[in-house]
Coordinates of C-alpha atoms and ligand atoms in Angstrom, one line a residue:
M286 CA 41.9 2.2 -41.9
K287 CA 40.0 -0.5 -40.1
K288 CA 42.0 -0.5 -36.9
P289 CA 41.5 3.1 -35.8
L290 CA 37.8 2.8 -36.4
F291 CA 37.7 -0.3 -34.3
I292 CA 39.6 1.4 -31.5
F293 CA 37.3 4.4 -31.8
C294 CA 34.3 2.2 -31.5
F295 CA 35.8 0.4 -28.5
I296 CA 36.4 3.7 -26.7
C297 CA 32.8 4.8 -27.5
S298 CA 31.3 1.7 -26.3
S299 CA 33.4 1.7 -23.1
L300 CA 32.4 5.2 -22.4
F301 CA 28.8 4.2 -23.0
L302 CA 29.1 1.2 -20.7
F303 CA 30.8 3.4 -18.1
A304 CA 28.0 5.9 -18.3
Q305 CA 25.4 3.2 -18.0
S306 CA 27.1 1.3 -15.2
S307 CA 28.0 4.4 -13.1
G308 CA 24.3 5.0 -13.2
D309 CA 22.6 7.7 -11.2
A310 CA 24.5 8.0 -8.0
A311 CA 21.6 9.7 -6.2
L312 CA 18.8 7.2 -6.3
S313 CA 15.6 9.1 -6.9
L314 CA 13.1 7.0 -5.0
I315 CA 9.8 8.4 -3.9
P316 CA 8.8 7.6 -1.2
Q317 CA 12.2 7.5 0.4
P318 CA 12.9 4.1 1.9
V319 CA 13.8 3.6 5.5
S320 CA 17.4 2.7 4.7
I321 CA 19.4 2.5 1.6
V322 CA 23.0 1.4 1.2
Q323 CA 24.4 1.8 -2.3
T324 CA 27.7 0.3 -3.4
K325 CA 29.6 1.1 -6.6
G326 CA 28.8 -0.7 -9.8
S327 CA 25.6 -2.0 -11.4
L328 CA 23.9 -5.2 -12.3
V329 CA 23.2 -5.6 -16.1
L330 CA 20.4 -8.0 -16.5
P331 CA 20.6 -10.6 -19.3
H332 CA 18.2 -10.4 -22.2
Q333 CA 16.7 -13.8 -21.3
L334 CA 15.6 -12.7 -17.9
S335 CA 13.9 -14.9 -15.2
I336 CA 11.9 -14.0 -12.2
Y337 CA 12.0 -16.7 -9.7
T338 CA 9.3 -17.2 -7.0
D339 CA 8.6 -19.7 -4.4
N340 CA 5.3 -20.4 -6.1
N341 CA 3.0 -18.5 -3.8
A342 CA 0.0 -17.6 -5.9
E343 CA 0.0 -13.9 -5.0
V344 CA 3.7 -13.6 -5.5
N345 CA 3.4 -15.3 -8.8
R346 CA 0.8 -12.8 -9.8
I347 CA 3.1 -9.9 -8.8
A348 CA 5.9 -11.6 -10.7
N349 CA 3.8 -12.0 -13.8
S350 CA 2.9 -8.3 -13.7
L351 CA 6.6 -7.4 -13.2
S352 CA 7.5 -9.6 -16.1
L353 CA 5.2 -7.6 -18.4
Q354 CA 6.7 -4.4 -17.3
L355 CA 10.3 -5.6 -17.9
A356 CA 9.6 -7.3 -21.2
S357 CA 10.7 -5.1 -24.2
N358 CA 11.9 -5.4 -27.8
F359 CA 15.2 -6.5 -26.2
Y360 CA 14.0 -8.5 -23.2
K361 CA 12.2 -11.8 -22.9
V362 CA 11.1 -12.3 -19.3
K363 CA 9.7 -15.4 -17.8
V364 CA 8.4 -16.3 -14.3
V365 CA 9.9 -19.5 -12.8
P366 CA 8.3 -20.9 -9.7
D367 CA 11.5 -22.4 -8.4
K368 CA 13.3 -21.6 -5.1
K369 CA 16.8 -21.8 -6.5
P370 CA 17.4 -18.8 -8.7
L371 CA 20.2 -18.8 -11.3
A372 CA 22.6 -15.9 -11.3
K373 CA 21.5 -12.5 -12.7
A374 CA 17.9 -13.2 -12.1
I375 CA 15.2 -11.6 -10.0
H376 CA 14.1 -13.6 -7.0
L377 CA 10.9 -12.7 -5.1
Y378 CA 10.2 -14.8 -2.0
L379 CA 8.3 -14.8 1.2
V380 CA 10.0 -15.2 4.5
S381 CA 9.0 -15.4 8.1
D382 CA 11.2 -12.7 9.6
K383 CA 10.0 -10.8 12.7
S384 CA 12.6 -8.0 12.0
I385 CA 10.7 -6.9 8.9
P386 CA 7.7 -4.8 10.0
A387 CA 4.2 -5.1 8.5
D388 CA 4.1 -4.4 4.7
G389 CA 7.9 -4.1 4.8
Y390 CA 10.5 -5.7 2.5
R391 CA 14.2 -6.2 1.9
L392 CA 15.6 -5.6 -1.5
K393 CA 19.2 -6.5 -2.4
I394 CA 20.7 -5.9 -5.8
S395 CA 24.1 -7.3 -6.1
A396 CA 26.4 -8.3 -9.0
T397 CA 24.8 -11.7 -8.8
G398 CA 21.1 -10.8 -9.0
V399 CA 18.1 -9.2 -7.4
S400 CA 16.7 -10.6 -4.2
L401 CA 13.4 -9.3 -2.8
S402 CA 12.0 -10.8 0.4
A403 CA 9.0 -9.9 2.6
N404 CA 6.7 -11.5 5.1
S405 CA 3.7 -10.9 3.0
P406 CA 2.8 -10.5 -0.7
S407 CA 2.0 -6.8 0.0
G408 CA 5.6 -6.3 1.1
I409 CA 6.8 -8.0 -2.1
F410 CA 4.5 -5.7 -4.1
Y411 CA 5.9 -2.6 -2.4
G412 CA 9.5 -3.9 -3.0
V413 CA 8.6 -4.3 -6.6
Q414 CA 7.5 -0.7 -6.9
T415 CA 10.9 0.4 -5.4
L416 CA 12.7 -2.0 -7.8
L417 CA 10.8 -0.5 -10.8
Q418 CA 11.9 3.0 -9.9
L419 CA 15.5 1.8 -9.9
F420 CA 15.2 0.8 -13.6
P421 CA 15.8 3.4 -16.3
K422 CA 12.7 5.6 -16.9
E423 CA 12.1 3.8 -20.3
I424 CA 10.7 0.9 -18.3
V425 CA 7.4 2.8 -18.0
N426 CA 6.8 2.9 -21.8
K427 CA 3.5 1.3 -22.1
D428 CA 4.1 -0.4 -25.4
G429 CA 7.3 -2.1 -24.3
H430 CA 9.3 -0.5 -27.2
T431 CA 12.5 1.1 -26.0
S432 CA 15.8 2.3 -27.3
V433 CA 17.4 1.0 -24.1
K434 CA 19.2 -2.2 -25.0
Q435 CA 20.1 -3.2 -21.5
W436 CA 18.3 -2.9 -18.2
S437 CA 20.9 -2.0 -15.6
L438 CA 20.3 -1.5 -11.9
P439 CA 22.4 0.2 -9.2
L440 CA 23.8 -2.1 -6.5
V441 CA 21.8 -1.4 -3.4
S442 CA 20.6 -2.9 -0.2
I443 CA 17.3 -1.5 0.9
E444 CA 15.2 -2.1 4.0
D445 CA 11.8 -0.5 4.1
H446 CA 8.4 -0.4 5.6
P447 CA 5.6 2.2 5.8
R448 CA 5.1 4.8 8.5
F449 CA 1.3 4.7 8.2
G450 CA -1.1 2.0 7.2
W451 CA -3.7 4.3 5.5
R452 CA -2.1 6.1 2.6
G453 CA -4.9 7.4 0.6
L454 CA -6.1 9.5 -2.3
M455 CA -9.7 10.5 -2.7
L456 CA -11.2 10.8 -6.2
D457 CA -14.5 12.6 -6.5
V458 CA -16.3 10.8 -9.3
T459 CA -19.6 12.7 -8.8
R460 CA -18.9 16.3 -10.1
H461 CA -17.4 14.7 -13.1
F462 CA -17.7 11.0 -13.9
F463 CA -14.6 8.9 -14.5
T464 CA -14.9 5.5 -16.3
V465 CA -13.8 2.2 -14.9
A466 CA -10.8 2.3 -17.2
Q467 CA -9.8 5.8 -16.0
V468 CA -10.1 4.8 -12.4
K469 CA -7.9 1.7 -13.1
D470 CA -5.4 4.0 -14.7
Y471 CA -5.5 6.3 -11.6
I472 CA -4.9 3.2 -9.4
D473 CA -1.9 2.2 -11.6
Q474 CA -0.4 5.7 -11.0
M475 CA -1.0 5.7 -7.3
V476 CA 0.5 2.3 -6.6
K477 CA 3.8 3.4 -8.1
Y478 CA 4.2 5.5 -5.0
K479 CA 2.8 2.9 -2.5
F480 CA -0.6 4.4 -1.9
N481 CA -2.9 1.7 -0.6
M482 CA -6.3 3.5 -0.3
L483 CA -8.6 4.8 -3.0
H484 CA -11.5 6.7 -1.4
L485 CA -14.3 7.0 -4.0
H486 CA -16.7 9.9 -3.4
L487 CA -19.7 8.2 -5.0
T488 CA -22.7 10.5 -4.4
D489 CA -23.2 14.2 -4.3
D490 CA -25.5 17.0 -5.5
Q491 CA -24.1 16.6 -9.1
G492 CA -24.5 12.8 -9.4
W493 CA -25.2 9.4 -7.9
R494 CA -22.6 7.1 -9.3
I495 CA -23.3 3.6 -7.9
E496 CA -26.0 1.2 -9.0
I497 CA -28.3 0.3 -6.1
K498 CA -30.5 -2.5 -7.5
S499 CA -33.3 -2.1 -5.0
L500 CA -33.5 1.7 -5.8
P501 CA -33.2 1.9 -9.5
K502 CA -34.1 5.6 -9.8
L503 CA -30.8 6.5 -8.2
T504 CA -29.0 5.8 -11.4
E505 CA -31.9 6.2 -13.9
V506 CA -32.4 9.7 -12.7
G507 CA -29.6 10.6 -10.2
A508 CA -26.6 9.7 -12.4
W509 CA -27.5 12.2 -15.1
R510 CA -27.4 15.9 -15.3
V511 CA -27.4 18.6 -18.0
E512 CA -23.9 19.3 -19.3
R513 CA -22.1 22.6 -18.6
T514 CA -18.6 23.5 -19.3
G515 CA -16.6 26.4 -17.8
T516 CA -16.5 27.7 -14.2
F517 CA -18.4 25.4 -11.9
G518 CA -20.6 27.1 -9.5
T519 CA -21.7 29.8 -12.0
F520 CA -23.8 27.6 -14.3
P521 CA -27.4 28.1 -15.1
K522 CA -29.6 25.4 -13.6
P523 CA -31.4 23.0 -16.0
Q524 CA -33.7 24.9 -18.3
P525 CA -37.2 23.7 -19.2
G526 CA -37.0 20.8 -21.7
E527 CA -33.2 20.4 -21.3
K528 CA -32.3 16.7 -21.3
P529 CA -29.9 15.4 -18.6
T530 CA -27.4 13.5 -20.8
Y531 CA -24.1 14.0 -18.9
G532 CA -23.0 11.6 -16.3
G533 CA -22.7 7.8 -15.7
F534 CA -22.5 5.3 -12.9
Y535 CA -20.8 2.1 -11.9
T536 CA -22.8 -1.1 -12.1
H537 CA -22.3 -3.9 -9.6
E538 CA -20.1 -5.6 -12.1
D539 CA -18.1 -2.5 -12.6
I540 CA -17.6 -2.1 -8.9
K541 CA -16.5 -5.8 -8.5
E542 CA -14.0 -5.3 -11.3
L543 CA -12.6 -2.1 -9.7
V544 CA -12.4 -3.7 -6.3
K545 CA -10.5 -6.7 -7.7
Y546 CA -8.2 -4.6 -9.8
A547 CA -7.4 -2.5 -6.7
A548 CA -7.0 -5.5 -4.4
D549 CA -4.6 -7.1 -6.8
R550 CA -2.5 -4.0 -6.3
F551 CA -3.0 -4.0 -2.5
V552 CA -5.3 -1.0 -2.6
N553 CA -8.5 -0.9 -0.6
I554 CA -11.5 1.1 -2.0
L555 CA -13.3 3.1 0.5
P556 CA -16.8 3.9 -0.8
E557 CA -18.5 7.2 0.3
I558 CA -22.2 7.8 0.3
D559 CA -22.4 11.4 1.3
V560 CA -25.5 12.1 3.6
P561 CA -27.5 13.9 4.9
G562 CA -26.2 16.9 3.0
H563 CA -24.9 16.9 -0.6
S564 CA -27.9 14.8 -1.5
L565 CA -29.6 16.5 -4.5
A566 CA -29.0 13.6 -6.8
A567 CA -30.7 11.2 -4.4
L568 CA -33.6 13.7 -4.0
A569 CA -34.0 14.2 -7.7
S570 CA -34.5 10.4 -7.8
Y571 CA -36.6 10.1 -4.6
P572 CA -38.0 13.6 -3.6
D573 CA -39.9 12.1 -0.7
L574 CA -36.7 11.8 1.3
S575 CA -36.5 15.6 1.8
C576 CA -38.2 17.5 4.6
T577 CA -39.1 20.1 2.0
P578 CA -41.6 18.9 -0.6
G579 CA -40.8 19.9 -4.1
E580 CA -39.2 18.9 -7.4
Y581 CA -35.5 18.4 -7.4
Y582 CA -32.9 18.2 -10.1
V583 CA -29.3 16.9 -10.3
S584 CA -27.2 20.0 -10.1
P585 CA -25.1 20.8 -13.1
G586 CA -22.9 23.1 -11.0
D587 CA -25.3 25.9 -10.4
R588 CA -24.9 28.0 -7.2
F589 CA -27.5 26.8 -4.7
M590 CA -25.3 26.9 -1.6
V591 CA -24.1 30.2 -0.2
W592 CA -21.0 30.8 1.8
P593 CA -21.2 34.4 3.0
G594 CA -17.7 35.5 3.8
G595 CA -16.3 32.2 2.4
G596 CA -15.9 30.7 5.9
Q597 CA -17.6 27.7 7.5
H598 CA -21.0 29.4 7.6
F599 CA -23.3 28.5 4.8
Y600 CA -26.9 28.0 3.9
G601 CA -28.8 26.4 1.0
L602 CA -31.0 28.1 -1.5
I603 CA -32.4 24.6 -2.1
D604 CA -32.9 21.9 0.6
N605 CA -30.3 19.3 -0.6
T606 CA -30.5 17.2 2.6
L607 CA -32.1 13.9 3.5
C608 CA -34.7 14.5 6.2
P609 CA -33.6 13.1 9.6
A610 CA -37.2 13.1 10.8
N611 CA -38.4 10.9 8.0
E612 CA -38.4 7.1 8.7
K613 CA -38.3 6.5 5.0
V614 CA -34.8 7.9 4.9
Y615 CA -33.5 5.2 7.2
E616 CA -35.3 2.5 5.1
F617 CA -33.6 4.0 2.0
L618 CA -30.2 4.1 3.7
D619 CA -30.6 0.5 4.9
K620 CA -31.1 -0.6 1.3
V621 CA -28.2 1.5 0.0
F622 CA -25.7 0.3 2.7
T623 CA -26.8 -3.3 2.3
E624 CA -25.6 -3.3 -1.3
V625 CA -22.6 -1.1 -0.7
A626 CA -21.5 -3.4 2.1
Q627 CA -21.9 -6.4 -0.2
L628 CA -19.8 -4.8 -2.9
F629 CA -16.9 -3.4 -1.0
P630 CA -14.8 -5.7 1.1
F631 CA -13.1 -2.9 3.0
Q632 CA -13.9 -2.7 6.7
Y633 CA -15.1 0.9 6.6
I634 CA -17.9 2.7 4.8
H635 CA -17.8 6.5 4.6
M636 CA -21.1 8.3 5.2
G637 CA -20.0 11.8 4.4
G638 CA -21.7 14.0 6.9
D639 CA -20.0 17.2 5.8
E640 CA -21.5 20.6 5.0
T641 CA -25.1 19.9 5.9
A642 CA -27.1 23.1 5.3
R643 CA -29.7 23.2 8.1
N644 CA -31.6 26.3 7.3
F645 CA -34.6 24.3 6.0
W646 CA -34.5 22.0 9.1
E647 CA -34.7 25.1 11.3
K648 CA -38.3 25.9 10.3
D649 CA -39.5 22.3 9.6
E650 CA -42.4 21.0 11.7
Q651 CA -41.2 17.3 11.4
I652 CA -37.8 18.3 12.7
K653 CA -39.4 20.2 15.6
A654 CA -41.4 17.1 16.5
L655 CA -38.4 14.9 16.3
M656 CA -36.5 17.2 18.6
K657 CA -39.3 17.1 21.1
K658 CA -39.7 13.3 20.9
E659 CA -35.9 12.5 21.1
N660 CA -35.1 15.4 23.5
L661 CA -32.7 17.0 21.0
K662 CA -31.6 20.4 22.1
N663 CA -30.4 21.9 18.8
L664 CA -29.7 21.1 15.2
D665 CA -26.2 19.8 16.0
E666 CA -28.0 17.1 18.0
V667 CA -30.5 16.5 15.2
Q668 CA -27.5 15.9 12.9
S669 CA -25.9 13.7 15.5
Y670 CA -29.1 11.7 15.9
F671 CA -29.1 11.1 12.1
V672 CA -25.4 10.1 12.1
K673 CA -25.9 7.7 15.0
R674 CA -28.7 6.0 13.2
V675 CA -26.7 5.7 10.1
E676 CA -23.9 4.2 12.1
K677 CA -26.3 1.5 13.5
I678 CA -27.3 0.7 9.9
I679 CA -23.7 0.5 8.7
N680 CA -22.7 -1.6 11.8
S681 CA -25.6 -3.9 11.2
K682 CA -24.1 -4.7 7.8
G683 CA -20.8 -5.8 9.5
K684 CA -19.0 -2.6 8.6
K685 CA -17.5 0.3 10.5
M686 CA -18.4 3.9 9.8
I687 CA -16.2 6.8 9.0
G688 CA -17.3 10.3 8.3
W689 CA -16.0 13.9 7.7
D690 CA -15.3 15.7 11.0
E691 CA -18.7 17.4 11.1
I692 CA -20.0 14.1 12.5
L693 CA -18.4 15.3 15.8
Q694 CA -21.1 18.0 16.0
G695 CA -23.7 17.2 18.6
G696 CA -21.8 14.1 19.8
L697 CA -19.9 11.4 17.9
A698 CA -21.5 8.1 17.2
P699 CA -20.0 5.4 19.5
N700 CA -17.8 3.4 17.0
A701 CA -17.2 6.0 14.3
A702 CA -13.9 7.0 12.8
V703 CA -13.3 10.5 11.8
M704 CA -11.8 11.9 8.6
S705 CA -10.5 15.3 9.6
W706 CA -10.6 17.8 6.8
R707 CA -11.3 21.2 8.4
G708 CA -7.8 21.2 9.8
M709 CA -6.5 18.7 12.3
S710 CA -8.5 19.7 15.3
G711 CA -11.5 17.4 14.6
G712 CA -9.1 14.5 14.3
I713 CA -7.3 15.4 17.5
E714 CA -10.6 15.7 19.4
A715 CA -11.8 12.3 18.0
A716 CA -8.5 10.5 18.8
K717 CA -8.6 12.0 22.4
S718 CA -11.9 10.3 22.9
G719 CA -10.6 7.0 21.6
H720 CA -11.8 7.1 18.0
E721 CA -9.8 6.2 14.9
V722 CA -8.8 9.0 12.6
V723 CA -7.6 9.7 9.1
M724 CA -6.0 13.1 8.6
S725 CA -6.9 15.0 5.4
P726 CA -6.7 18.7 6.3
T727 CA -7.5 21.3 3.6
D728 CA -4.4 23.3 4.3
F729 CA -2.0 20.5 3.5
V730 CA -3.7 17.9 1.3
Y731 CA -6.6 19.4 -0.6
I732 CA -5.3 18.8 -4.1
D733 CA -8.2 20.4 -5.8
Y734 CA -6.7 23.7 -4.8
M735 CA -4.5 25.7 -7.2
Q736 CA -0.8 24.7 -6.8
G737 CA 0.6 28.1 -8.0
D738 CA -0.2 31.6 -8.8
A739 CA -3.8 32.3 -9.9
S740 CA -2.6 34.1 -13.0
I741 CA -1.5 30.7 -14.4
E742 CA -3.5 28.0 -12.7
P743 CA -7.0 27.0 -13.6
P744 CA -9.0 29.0 -11.1
V745 CA -10.0 27.5 -7.8
Y746 CA -10.8 29.5 -4.6
S747 CA -7.6 28.6 -2.7
T748 CA -4.0 27.7 -3.2
L749 CA -1.9 24.8 -1.8
R750 CA 1.7 24.7 -3.0
L751 CA 3.8 21.5 -3.2
K752 CA 6.2 22.7 -0.4
K753 CA 3.3 23.1 2.0
T754 CA 1.9 19.7 1.1
Y755 CA 5.4 18.2 1.8
S756 CA 5.3 19.8 5.3
F757 CA 2.1 17.9 6.2
E758 CA 2.5 16.0 9.6
P759 CA -0.4 13.7 10.1
L760 CA 0.6 12.7 13.7
P761 CA -0.2 15.5 16.2
E762 CA 1.6 15.6 19.5
G763 CA -0.3 14.3 22.5
V764 CA -2.6 11.7 20.9
N765 CA -2.4 8.0 20.9
E766 CA -0.5 7.4 17.6
K767 CA -2.3 4.0 17.1
L768 CA -5.5 5.9 16.6
I769 CA -4.1 8.0 13.7
R770 CA -4.5 5.5 10.9
G771 CA -2.8 7.7 8.4
G772 CA -3.8 10.4 5.9
Q773 CA -5.0 11.1 2.5
A774 CA -5.1 13.8 -0.2
N775 CA -8.5 14.7 -1.7
L776 CA -9.2 15.5 -5.3
W777 CA -12.6 17.2 -5.6
T778 CA -13.5 17.5 -9.2
E779 CA -15.8 20.5 -9.6
Q780 CA -13.2 22.0 -11.8
V781 CA -11.7 18.7 -13.0
Y782 CA -13.4 17.7 -16.3
N783 CA -11.1 15.0 -17.5
M784 CA -8.4 12.5 -16.4
R785 CA -5.6 14.6 -17.9
H786 CA -6.5 17.4 -15.5
A787 CA -7.0 15.0 -12.6
Q788 CA -3.4 13.9 -13.2
Y789 CA -2.2 17.5 -13.3
M790 CA -3.9 18.2 -10.0
T791 CA -2.6 15.0 -8.4
W792 CA 1.1 15.1 -9.4
P793 CA 3.4 16.1 -7.9
R794 CA 1.5 16.9 -4.8
A795 CA 0.6 13.3 -4.3
L796 CA 4.3 12.5 -4.4
A797 CA 4.7 14.7 -1.3
V798 CA 1.8 12.9 0.4
A799 CA 3.2 9.5 -0.5
E800 CA 6.5 10.4 1.1
V801 CA 4.8 11.9 4.2
L802 CA 2.8 8.8 4.7
W803 CA 5.4 6.1 3.9
S804 CA 8.8 7.4 4.9
P805 CA 10.3 8.0 8.3
K806 CA 9.6 11.5 9.5
E807 CA 13.3 12.2 10.1
K808 CA 14.0 11.5 6.4
R809 CA 11.9 14.4 5.2
N810 CA 14.0 17.0 3.5
W811 CA 12.5 19.5 1.0
N812 CA 15.8 20.2 -0.9
G813 CA 16.4 16.5 -1.2
F814 CA 12.9 15.9 -2.3
V815 CA 12.9 18.4 -5.3
P816 CA 15.5 16.6 -7.4
R817 CA 13.7 13.3 -6.8
V818 CA 10.5 14.9 -8.0
E819 CA 12.3 16.1 -11.1
K820 CA 13.4 12.5 -11.8
Q821 CA 9.8 11.4 -11.3
F822 CA 8.7 14.0 -13.8
E823 CA 11.0 12.3 -16.4
R824 CA 9.3 9.0 -15.7
M825 CA 5.9 10.7 -15.9
D826 CA 6.9 12.2 -19.3
A827 CA 7.9 8.7 -20.4
A828 CA 4.6 7.3 -19.2
Q829 CA 2.6 10.2 -20.6
V830 CA 1.2 11.1 -17.3
K831 CA 0.5 14.8 -16.8
Y832 CA 1.8 16.7 -13.9
A833 CA 1.9 20.3 -12.8
P834 CA 5.2 22.2 -13.3
S835 CA 3.9 24.9 -10.8
L836 CA 6.8 24.4 -8.4
Y837 CA 9.0 26.3 -10.9
D838 CA 6.6 29.3 -11.0
P839 CA 7.3 32.2 -8.6
I840 CA 5.4 32.9 -5.4
I841 CA 4.1 36.5 -5.8
T842 CA 3.0 38.8 -3.1
V843 CA 1.4 42.1 -4.0
S844 CA 1.1 45.0 -1.6
K845 CA 0.7 48.8 -1.8
K846 CA 3.2 51.4 -0.6
D847 CA 0.6 54.2 -0.8
S848 CA -2.7 54.6 -2.4
A849 CA -1.3 54.5 -5.9
T850 CA 2.0 52.5 -5.7
I851 CA 2.1 48.8 -6.0
I852 CA 5.0 46.7 -4.6
V853 CA 5.6 43.2 -5.9
T854 CA 7.6 40.8 -3.8
M855 CA 8.7 37.4 -5.3
D856 CA 10.1 34.2 -4.1
T857 CA 10.6 30.7 -5.4
E858 CA 9.7 27.4 -4.0
V859 CA 12.7 25.7 -5.5
E860 CA 16.3 26.7 -4.9
G861 CA 18.5 27.9 -7.7
L862 CA 15.9 29.6 -9.8
T863 CA 16.2 33.1 -11.2
I864 CA 13.1 35.2 -11.8
H865 CA 13.2 37.4 -14.9
Y866 CA 10.5 40.0 -15.5
S867 CA 9.3 42.8 -17.7
F868 CA 6.8 45.6 -17.4
D869 CA 7.0 46.5 -21.1
N870 CA 4.6 43.9 -22.5
S871 CA 7.3 41.7 -24.0
F872 CA 7.9 38.2 -22.8
P873 CA 11.0 38.0 -20.6
D874 CA 13.8 35.4 -20.9
N875 CA 17.1 34.9 -19.1
F876 CA 18.5 38.1 -20.8
Y877 CA 16.0 40.2 -19.0
Q878 CA 16.5 41.8 -15.6
A879 CA 16.5 39.3 -12.7
Y880 CA 14.5 39.9 -9.6
K881 CA 16.6 40.8 -6.6
A882 CA 14.5 43.0 -4.4
P883 CA 10.8 44.0 -4.1
L884 CA 9.7 45.8 -7.3
T885 CA 7.8 49.1 -7.6
V886 CA 5.4 48.7 -10.4
P887 CA 5.5 51.6 -12.9
N888 CA 2.1 53.2 -12.9
E889 CA 1.8 53.3 -16.7
S890 CA 2.6 49.6 -17.1
A891 CA -0.1 47.3 -18.5
A892 CA 1.2 44.0 -17.0
L893 CA 4.0 42.3 -15.2
K894 CA 5.4 39.3 -17.1
L895 CA 7.5 36.7 -15.4
V896 CA 9.5 33.6 -16.1
T897 CA 12.0 31.5 -14.1
Y898 CA 15.3 30.1 -15.3
K899 CA 17.9 27.7 -14.0
G900 CA 21.0 29.0 -15.8
N901 CA 20.1 29.0 -19.4
K902 CA 17.1 26.7 -19.1
Q903 CA 13.6 27.9 -18.8
M904 CA 11.9 26.2 -15.9
G905 CA 8.7 28.1 -15.2
R906 CA 5.9 29.1 -17.5
Q907 CA 5.5 32.5 -18.9
M908 CA 3.2 34.3 -16.5
V909 CA 1.2 37.5 -17.1
I910 CA -0.4 39.5 -14.3
T911 CA -2.3 42.4 -15.7
M912 CA -2.2 45.8 -14.0
A913 CA -5.9 45.5 -13.2
E914 CA -5.1 42.2 -11.3
L915 CA -2.1 43.8 -9.6
K916 CA -4.3 46.6 -8.4
K917 CA -6.9 44.2 -7.2
R918 CA -4.4 42.2 -5.2
A919 CA -2.9 45.4 -3.8
G920 CA -6.3 46.6 -2.8
I921 CA -6.1 49.7 -5.0
K922 CA -9.3 50.9 -6.7
Ligands
LIG260 C1 -15.3 18.4 2.3 O1 -14.3 18.9 1.7 N1 -16.5 19.0 2.2 C2 -15.2 17.2 3.0

């Protein structure tokens, strides 16, 4: 009786080992490395695992952090500062090798061990991120408890370096405040995909989020607003007697902690102080800084800016700008930028400069006097006068200035860099006149936009699907490529109330941005990217990071054939999905009719319901588009 059981167990365990060692033939790395050569077989790491280093302090720090990630209920991991690694260990070491480009690394996993070399600790750090993605997904379990007994790695030889040096995400901490712990967590997520820039949007109409010791009211008053929940932009303004209790700010100590946390992970933090527009929180604190005397409040998300037609033309119902004709404004900014420059080691400070409503300036006597005195022909030149003075202040603190592309209006400040958001053209114009540029155009990298159909996504005024983000090309033809520092995706948080939703909006679109900014252009391939995203979803599930499954939901186009007939055309972003639908109010599944050609909506139907499947597996979410919505989209009254 015993023998057959023994043989059975032997077969089971061999099958198990085979399954483990054959591993995942297609490595699911994001961003895709410059070159990968994979050979058959795997390296099974011993339970007493050592990470050897050549005792460089920064590499030791990276090794210590790696050891914490690899330790588990089955694994004891120690860091050994010794140049001669034993077999089946991990070896991280610095080299001096001109053939490895900046921030690059070489990673070799062979039957004898893991060897990771780079010219700089940053290269080692990026190599470690790649290495971590080669481990089974259970490695990301935060508590280190796993059912995976053995860490096994595929045998590979990887050479890698980034395409761009500026690989950023912007987090708006003004519309909703995120704590130091939450920002650290966001950094932890972004570094997995080799982002190296966190742009913090620190001031806006809805909150001033950084302590300025010489201007205490900025955080006593400006960091707090009345709380509103629902659809931002529709809220009532503060009512008489209502207490501003919602908000928060970072103290100097908080900022130092964040800067260090980011720097330890090779992330720079770019601080943004958004002026002269978007300044209600500053004005609520110091109303004298406005051209328009009055009482100001920190906006809870009421509608005080108007965009007739939704385009680039807008005006303010309240003057939310700092007054360019008021010398006190420059004294104020000198104080602000003195402290900001001391707190953030990064070479650039962002001064915003976007969406400045000038309808109050138009009629203002001080502005008219300034125009006369400085010979400024129009309001673009008034804005440019302001921006140039801000640049002087920022430069005087030993920093360079960057701003949104509106800073080009009326003439760009002499040393300024431009962050191009209203498309690429501002960036192209700036680069052609010799200025540095970061590309972050709305149509490719505005990750506050919905990522699928409005019937299922939390509502925002525009849509940006994953595939479009993946097609972002930051380097336009005909410009000096050295001036295009890179790109970034921007997460504005008007409609993002908490970190779970920030994650949902960020992932997977930031995976696409990570690959665009790191990997060679010629490696980009949408159909190859999707299965790798799916593998990252598994890792995010294991790490309990939220992401949007919108790539599985259909793309819906509604039109009309005649004044009463609605036609629905559908497509999918991902290959291999079937769309099933109903008009009879029931929820479709894979037994329902599959979409093949444009549908004529039965007039008497109440709603179109949809879902996508891959074979028998539901992939998309149940979607419901009411008849009223279909009519609206078709333009039928
Ligand atoms: C911006 O999105 N207003 C820069």
